Short mmCIF file of C-alpha atoms and ligand atoms in Angstrom, two decimals:
data_model
loop_
_atom_site.label_atom_id
_atom_site.label_comp_id
_atom_site.label_asym_id
_atom_site.label_seq_id
_atom_site.Cartn_x
_atom_site.Cartn_y
_atom_site.Cartn_z
CA MET A 1 104.57 133.16 10.86
CA SER A 2 104.88 130.15 13.12
CA SER A 3 108.27 128.80 14.01
CA GLU A 4 109.21 125.23 13.27
CA PHE A 5 108.75 124.47 16.99
CA ASP A 6 105.24 125.95 17.06
CA LEU A 7 104.27 123.86 14.06
CA ILE A 8 105.61 120.68 15.63
CA ALA A 9 103.87 121.46 18.91
CA ARG A 10 100.53 122.29 17.27
CA PHE A 11 100.26 119.68 14.58
CA PHE A 12 102.53 116.79 15.46
CA THR A 13 102.76 116.53 19.22
CA ARG A 14 100.29 114.08 20.69
CA PRO A 15 100.39 111.80 23.69
CA ALA A 16 102.36 108.66 22.83
CA PRO A 17 101.11 106.18 25.43
CA ASN A 18 103.01 103.23 23.96
CA ALA A 19 106.39 105.06 24.01
CA VAL A 20 108.68 105.67 26.99
CA LEU A 21 109.34 109.15 25.52
CA GLY A 22 107.72 110.67 22.44
CA VAL A 23 108.10 113.98 20.54
CA GLY A 24 110.02 116.81 22.20
CA ASP A 25 113.44 115.55 23.24
CA ASP A 26 116.51 114.90 21.10
CA ALA A 27 115.26 111.39 20.45
CA ALA A 28 112.36 109.12 21.34
CA LEU A 29 112.66 106.17 23.73
CA LEU A 30 110.87 102.95 22.85
CA ALA A 31 110.63 99.70 24.76
CA PRO A 32 110.03 96.82 22.34
CA THR A 33 107.98 93.93 23.70
CA PRO A 34 110.30 91.14 24.94
CA GLY A 35 110.33 88.20 22.54
CA THR A 36 109.78 90.33 19.45
CA GLU A 37 111.96 91.63 16.65
CA LEU A 38 111.77 95.28 15.60
CA VAL A 39 110.40 95.67 12.07
CA ILE A 40 111.26 99.00 10.41
CA SER A 41 110.40 100.50 7.04
CA SER A 42 110.56 103.97 5.44
CA ASP A 43 108.69 105.37 2.45
CA MET A 44 109.13 108.77 0.91
CA LEU A 45 106.39 110.57 -1.01
CA VAL A 46 107.74 113.31 -3.29
CA ALA A 47 105.55 116.06 -4.77
CA GLY A 48 105.49 115.87 -8.56
CA ARG A 49 106.58 112.25 -8.41
CA HIS A 50 104.11 110.40 -6.18
CA PHE A 51 101.43 113.07 -5.87
CA LEU A 52 100.63 116.52 -7.28
CA ALA A 53 101.95 119.48 -5.30
CA ASP A 54 98.40 120.84 -4.96
CA ALA A 55 96.96 117.47 -3.83
CA ASP A 56 94.38 117.54 -1.03
CA PRO A 57 96.46 117.28 2.19
CA TYR A 58 93.83 115.29 4.13
CA PRO A 59 94.11 112.07 2.07
CA LEU A 60 97.83 112.73 1.68
CA GLY A 61 98.28 112.46 5.46
CA HIS A 62 96.44 109.14 5.34
CA LYS A 63 98.41 107.82 2.39
CA ALA A 64 101.83 108.82 3.74
CA LEU A 65 101.20 106.54 6.72
CA ALA A 66 99.13 103.91 4.86
CA VAL A 67 101.91 103.00 2.42
CA ASN A 68 104.24 102.41 5.38
CA LEU A 69 101.68 100.38 7.29
CA SER A 70 101.24 98.30 4.15
CA ASP A 71 104.92 97.32 4.31
CA LEU A 72 104.49 96.14 7.90
CA ALA A 73 101.34 94.24 6.89
CA ALA A 74 103.43 92.40 4.31
CA MET A 75 105.90 91.42 7.04
CA GLY A 76 103.09 90.18 9.27
CA ALA A 77 104.18 92.76 11.86
CA VAL A 78 102.19 94.78 14.38
CA PRO A 79 102.78 98.53 13.84
CA ARG A 80 103.56 100.53 17.00
CA TRP A 81 105.49 103.76 16.36
CA ALA A 82 106.17 106.17 13.50
CA THR A 83 108.39 109.12 12.71
CA LEU A 84 107.45 111.80 10.20
CA SER A 85 109.97 113.95 8.32
CA LEU A 86 108.56 116.81 6.31
CA ALA A 87 110.08 119.26 3.87
CA LEU A 88 107.54 122.06 3.39
CA PRO A 89 107.75 124.97 0.94
CA GLU A 90 105.92 127.18 3.46
CA ALA A 91 104.25 126.93 6.87
CA ASP A 92 100.68 126.64 5.59
CA GLU A 93 98.62 125.96 8.70
CA THR A 94 95.46 124.98 6.84
CA TRP A 95 97.51 122.45 4.90
CA LEU A 96 99.21 121.12 8.05
CA ALA A 97 95.92 120.81 9.94
CA ALA A 98 94.35 118.71 7.17
CA PHE A 99 97.51 116.64 6.64
CA SER A 100 97.91 115.84 10.32
CA ARG A 101 94.20 114.94 10.59
CA GLY A 102 94.58 112.37 7.80
CA PHE A 103 97.75 111.03 9.39
CA PHE A 104 96.43 110.74 12.96
CA GLU A 105 93.03 109.30 12.01
CA LEU A 106 94.80 106.31 10.48
CA ALA A 107 97.47 106.18 13.21
CA ASP A 108 94.77 106.05 15.90
CA ARG A 109 92.99 103.16 14.17
CA TYR A 110 96.12 101.02 14.47
CA ASN A 111 97.40 102.37 17.82
CA VAL A 112 100.47 103.86 16.17
CA SER A 113 102.16 106.68 18.12
CA LEU A 114 104.04 109.44 16.31
CA VAL A 115 107.26 109.63 18.33
CA GLY A 116 109.49 111.97 16.32
CA GLY A 117 110.53 113.34 12.99
CA ASP A 118 112.04 116.39 11.38
CA THR A 119 110.52 119.53 9.90
CA THR A 120 112.40 121.67 7.42
CA ARG A 121 111.73 124.15 4.63
CA GLY A 122 112.14 122.76 1.13
CA PRO A 123 110.31 121.26 -1.85
CA LEU A 124 107.29 119.32 -0.54
CA ASN A 125 108.47 115.89 0.54
CA LEU A 126 106.96 113.49 3.10
CA CYS A 127 108.91 110.68 4.69
CA VAL A 128 107.41 108.31 7.23
CA THR A 129 109.35 105.65 9.07
CA ILE A 130 107.20 103.00 10.66
CA LEU A 131 108.35 100.74 13.48
CA GLY A 132 106.57 97.59 14.51
CA GLU A 133 107.11 94.22 16.09
CA ALA A 134 106.89 90.57 15.13
CA PRO A 135 107.49 87.57 17.39
CA VAL A 136 111.09 86.41 17.01
CA GLY A 137 111.52 84.44 13.76
CA ARG A 138 107.89 84.87 12.65
CA ALA A 139 108.03 87.84 10.26
CA LEU A 140 106.91 87.03 6.71
CA ARG A 141 109.70 87.41 4.17
CA ARG A 142 109.82 87.55 0.39
CA SER A 143 112.17 84.59 0.39
CA GLY A 144 109.85 81.96 1.88
CA ALA A 145 107.86 80.75 -1.17
CA LYS A 146 108.02 76.98 -1.84
CA VAL A 147 107.23 74.97 -4.97
CA ASP A 148 103.50 74.08 -5.16
CA ASP A 149 102.47 76.91 -2.82
CA GLY A 150 99.30 78.66 -3.87
CA VAL A 151 99.74 82.31 -4.89
CA TRP A 152 97.13 84.57 -3.31
CA VAL A 153 96.05 88.19 -3.62
CA SER A 154 93.94 90.14 -1.12
CA GLY A 155 91.10 92.52 -2.03
CA ASP A 156 90.96 93.61 -5.65
CA LEU A 157 93.37 95.17 -8.11
CA GLY A 158 93.62 97.93 -10.66
CA ALA A 159 91.32 100.72 -9.47
CA ALA A 160 94.04 103.05 -8.14
CA ALA A 161 96.02 102.70 -11.36
CA LEU A 162 92.88 103.39 -13.38
CA GLY A 163 92.31 106.46 -11.21
CA VAL A 164 95.78 107.75 -12.15
CA ARG A 165 95.05 107.24 -15.85
CA TYR A 166 91.75 109.04 -15.46
CA LEU A 167 93.50 112.01 -13.81
CA ASN A 168 96.06 112.02 -16.65
CA GLY A 169 93.25 112.11 -19.22
CA GLN A 170 94.15 108.69 -20.68
CA ILE A 171 90.69 107.25 -20.14
CA MET A 172 87.12 108.48 -19.67
CA LEU A 173 85.06 107.17 -16.75
CA ASP A 174 81.56 108.04 -15.63
CA THR A 175 81.33 110.10 -12.45
CA ALA A 176 80.54 107.20 -10.13
CA ASP A 177 83.37 104.99 -11.46
CA ALA A 178 85.83 107.88 -11.38
CA ALA A 179 84.92 108.51 -7.73
CA LEU A 180 85.47 104.84 -6.84
CA CYS A 181 88.89 104.85 -8.51
CA GLN A 182 89.94 108.13 -6.86
CA ASP A 183 88.88 106.73 -3.53
CA ARG A 184 91.21 103.73 -3.98
CA LEU A 185 94.05 105.95 -5.15
CA HIS A 186 93.84 108.40 -2.25
CA TRP A 187 92.65 106.19 0.61
CA PRO A 188 94.52 102.87 0.43
CA GLU A 189 93.63 100.53 3.27
CA PRO A 190 96.68 98.75 4.71
CA ARG A 191 95.98 95.04 5.26
CA ILE A 192 97.45 94.97 8.76
CA VAL A 193 95.00 92.54 10.37
CA LEU A 194 95.23 90.11 7.47
CA GLY A 195 99.04 90.30 7.44
CA ASN A 196 99.23 89.64 11.19
CA MET A 197 97.00 86.59 10.90
CA LEU A 198 98.83 85.30 7.82
CA SER A 199 102.15 85.17 9.64
CA CYS A 200 101.09 81.78 11.03
CA VAL A 201 99.84 80.27 7.74
CA ALA A 202 101.68 81.89 4.80
CA HIS A 203 105.21 81.16 3.56
CA ALA A 204 106.00 84.51 1.92
CA ALA A 205 104.35 87.88 1.39
CA ILE A 206 104.81 91.28 -0.25
CA ASP A 207 102.57 94.29 -0.58
CA ILE A 208 101.55 95.27 -4.09
CA SER A 209 102.77 98.82 -4.58
CA ASP A 210 104.33 98.62 -8.05
CA GLY A 211 101.87 96.18 -9.67
CA LEU A 212 101.29 92.46 -9.20
CA LEU A 213 103.80 91.28 -11.82
CA ALA A 214 106.66 93.36 -10.43
CA ASP A 215 105.96 92.60 -6.79
CA LEU A 216 105.28 88.89 -7.23
CA GLY A 217 108.49 88.93 -9.29
CA HIS A 218 110.36 89.99 -6.13
CA ILE A 219 108.99 87.00 -4.21
CA LEU A 220 110.02 84.67 -7.05
CA GLU A 221 113.52 86.11 -7.24
CA CYS A 222 114.09 86.09 -3.48
CA SER A 223 112.69 82.55 -3.17
CA GLY A 224 114.46 81.10 -6.24
CA VAL A 225 111.21 79.81 -7.74
CA GLY A 226 108.77 80.63 -10.57
CA ALA A 227 104.98 80.95 -10.79
CA GLU A 228 101.99 80.33 -13.02
CA ILE A 229 99.24 82.92 -12.72
CA GLU A 230 95.76 82.48 -14.20
CA PHE A 231 94.68 85.84 -15.58
CA ASP A 232 90.97 85.01 -15.21
CA ARG A 233 91.40 84.44 -11.48
CA LEU A 234 92.84 87.89 -10.77
CA PRO A 235 90.42 89.85 -8.57
CA ALA A 236 89.59 92.95 -10.60
CA HIS A 237 87.98 95.93 -8.91
CA PRO A 238 84.28 96.12 -9.99
CA VAL A 239 84.98 99.16 -12.21
CA LEU A 240 87.48 97.07 -14.20
CA ALA A 241 85.78 93.68 -14.05
CA ALA A 242 83.71 93.88 -17.24
CA LYS A 243 86.59 95.26 -19.34
CA ARG A 244 89.46 92.94 -18.45
CA ALA A 245 90.26 92.19 -22.11
CA ASP A 246 91.03 95.86 -22.80
CA PRO A 247 94.84 96.34 -22.91
CA LEU A 248 94.78 99.43 -20.68
CA ILE A 249 92.62 97.68 -18.10
CA ARG A 250 94.87 94.62 -18.27
CA ARG A 251 97.86 96.83 -17.65
CA CYS A 252 96.15 98.37 -14.61
CA LEU A 253 95.45 94.90 -13.19
CA LEU A 254 98.91 93.47 -13.78
CA ALA A 255 101.28 96.37 -13.57
CA GLY A 256 99.32 99.38 -12.39
CA GLY A 257 100.66 99.99 -8.93
CA ASP A 258 99.25 101.73 -5.87
CA ASP A 259 97.04 98.73 -4.99
CA TYR A 260 98.49 98.19 -1.49
CA GLU A 261 96.97 94.72 -1.37
CA LEU A 262 98.98 91.73 -0.16
CA CYS A 263 100.36 89.04 -2.45
CA PHE A 264 101.32 85.93 -0.50
CA THR A 265 102.08 82.26 -0.95
CA ALA A 266 100.99 79.35 1.22
CA PRO A 267 101.11 75.55 1.10
CA PRO A 268 98.32 74.02 -1.03
CA ASP A 269 96.74 72.22 1.94
CA ARG A 270 96.12 75.50 3.76
CA ASP A 271 93.39 76.91 1.50
CA ARG A 272 90.71 76.52 4.15
CA ALA A 273 92.87 78.09 6.87
CA ILE A 274 93.59 81.05 4.62
CA LEU A 275 89.93 81.56 3.76
CA ALA A 276 89.07 81.42 7.48
CA VAL A 277 91.80 83.93 8.34
CA ALA A 278 90.66 86.28 5.56
CA GLN A 279 87.08 86.08 6.75
CA ALA A 280 88.16 86.86 10.30
CA ALA A 281 90.17 89.84 8.98
CA GLY A 282 87.20 91.02 6.90
CA VAL A 283 89.17 90.97 3.63
CA SER A 284 88.51 88.88 0.53
CA VAL A 285 91.37 86.76 -0.82
CA SER A 286 91.75 85.01 -4.18
CA ARG A 287 94.04 82.13 -5.11
CA VAL A 288 95.41 83.24 -8.47
CA GLY A 289 98.08 80.68 -9.27
CA ARG A 290 100.85 78.46 -7.95
CA ILE A 291 104.59 78.46 -7.35
CA THR A 292 106.65 76.35 -9.78
CA ALA A 293 110.20 74.99 -9.74
CA GLU A 294 110.74 76.40 -13.22
CA PRO A 295 111.87 80.01 -12.73
CA GLY A 296 110.06 82.98 -14.26
CA LEU A 297 106.47 84.15 -14.22
CA ARG A 298 103.98 82.63 -16.67
CA LEU A 299 100.59 84.22 -17.19
CA LEU A 300 97.90 81.82 -18.45
CA ASP A 301 94.63 82.65 -20.23
CA GLY A 302 91.29 80.87 -19.65
CA GLU A 303 92.38 77.97 -21.88
CA GLY A 304 95.69 77.52 -20.09
CA ARG A 305 97.67 79.13 -22.94
CA GLU A 306 100.61 81.32 -22.02
CA MET A 307 99.90 85.03 -22.48
CA ASP A 308 102.52 87.57 -23.50
CA ILE A 309 103.70 89.59 -20.50
CA GLY A 310 104.56 92.85 -22.13
CA GLU A 311 103.86 94.80 -18.98
CA LYS A 312 106.45 95.35 -16.34
CA GLY A 313 105.70 96.92 -12.97
CA PHE A 314 106.21 100.62 -12.50
CA ASP A 315 109.93 101.23 -12.15
CA HIS A 316 110.93 104.67 -10.94
CA PHE A 317 114.19 104.61 -12.84
CA ALA A 318 113.03 102.98 -16.06
CA GLU A 319 111.09 105.90 -17.55
P1 ADP B 401 116.73 118.35 16.72
O1 ADP B 401 117.18 119.72 16.36
O2 ADP B 401 117.32 117.80 17.99
O3 ADP B 401 116.78 117.40 15.57
P2 ADP B 401 114.07 119.11 16.17
O4 ADP B 401 113.92 120.55 16.51
O5 ADP B 401 114.29 118.73 14.76
O6 ADP B 401 115.19 118.49 17.11
O7 ADP B 401 112.79 118.34 16.71
C1 ADP B 401 112.29 118.56 17.99
C2 ADP B 401 111.40 117.39 18.37
O8 ADP B 401 110.29 117.36 17.49
C3 ADP B 401 112.09 116.05 18.23
O9 ADP B 401 111.58 115.21 19.25
C4 ADP B 401 111.64 115.56 16.86
O10 ADP B 401 111.64 114.16 16.80
C5 ADP B 401 110.23 116.14 16.80
N1 ADP B 401 109.74 116.41 15.43
C6 ADP B 401 110.25 117.29 14.53
N2 ADP B 401 109.50 117.31 13.41
C7 ADP B 401 108.47 116.44 13.61
C8 ADP B 401 107.36 116.02 12.85
N3 ADP B 401 107.12 116.48 11.60
N4 ADP B 401 106.54 115.11 13.37
C9 ADP B 401 106.77 114.61 14.61
N5 ADP B 401 107.78 114.98 15.40
C10 ADP B 401 108.64 115.89 14.92
MG1 MG B 402 115.76 117.86 13.66
#
């Protein structure tokens, strides 16, 4: 049986070239780039709540970091360092090897160094803290939306939520579609490059983790504005595109969660700049509506009629 220290040394100790001091001392030492603000976010993934206890550890390692990177993307920040705190029911080395592979493959792609953490025995629980930087005063906030801004969404929506419903047996999918949805659920791609480039053109941003309606709702609340969203403009994942009228599919698009796309607002005269930035970042973006002075979120159908918003975003305490 390996000790906690052996496990840390074998699976979580790597060179941290962008840190003054990484894993192995009582604390890490980091030297933020002069002229930047530190941007910090934590996300906890709990077995039985956010994933199944027997979930494949390789994608789990990816996702534990990806959901944190997504938060930095929404701030327009450059990720640099991470800490990883694990509660593990047992020291399963096969599990740890696969988990750390998923974690470090993504970390390496964005030059993120793992600089510390904690490892303890307990019910399976994964907590990543991500640290990044943004030039002073340039981070994108939820509170920056202005009346008449366009409302934009990156990538496409709904597939991860449909994947969850497929796993729960709520919907049948053919093998190919099921695989596409599982892929989105387990391997979210944080929109770091897009978020970094948007910090110069967008007014406000959030990442879509709880569903578009809930997360856009946070921008509206923080900015003291409202919005009109055109349902037909929402970018549905190809598996959902032909069935958007179906109530379950609609729920996945609007309130599904786990999309990890960016929702952002920008002045109406910046459409071309945004499309250019998105192209440079290699991500599609769709303008789905506009910010209004009238508070609240209105969802419009193809004829401009207001649709009933029965769906609310996934709320961990509402069930
Ligand atoms: P302490 O008892 O001082 O808290 P620990 O024994 O918990 O120290 O950790 C030893 C070193 O290993 C520290 O640098 C800590 O940040 C790091 N560490 C512990 N667990 C992890 C982990 N899961 N991933 C990365 N670093 C870790
Ligand atoms: Mg400790």
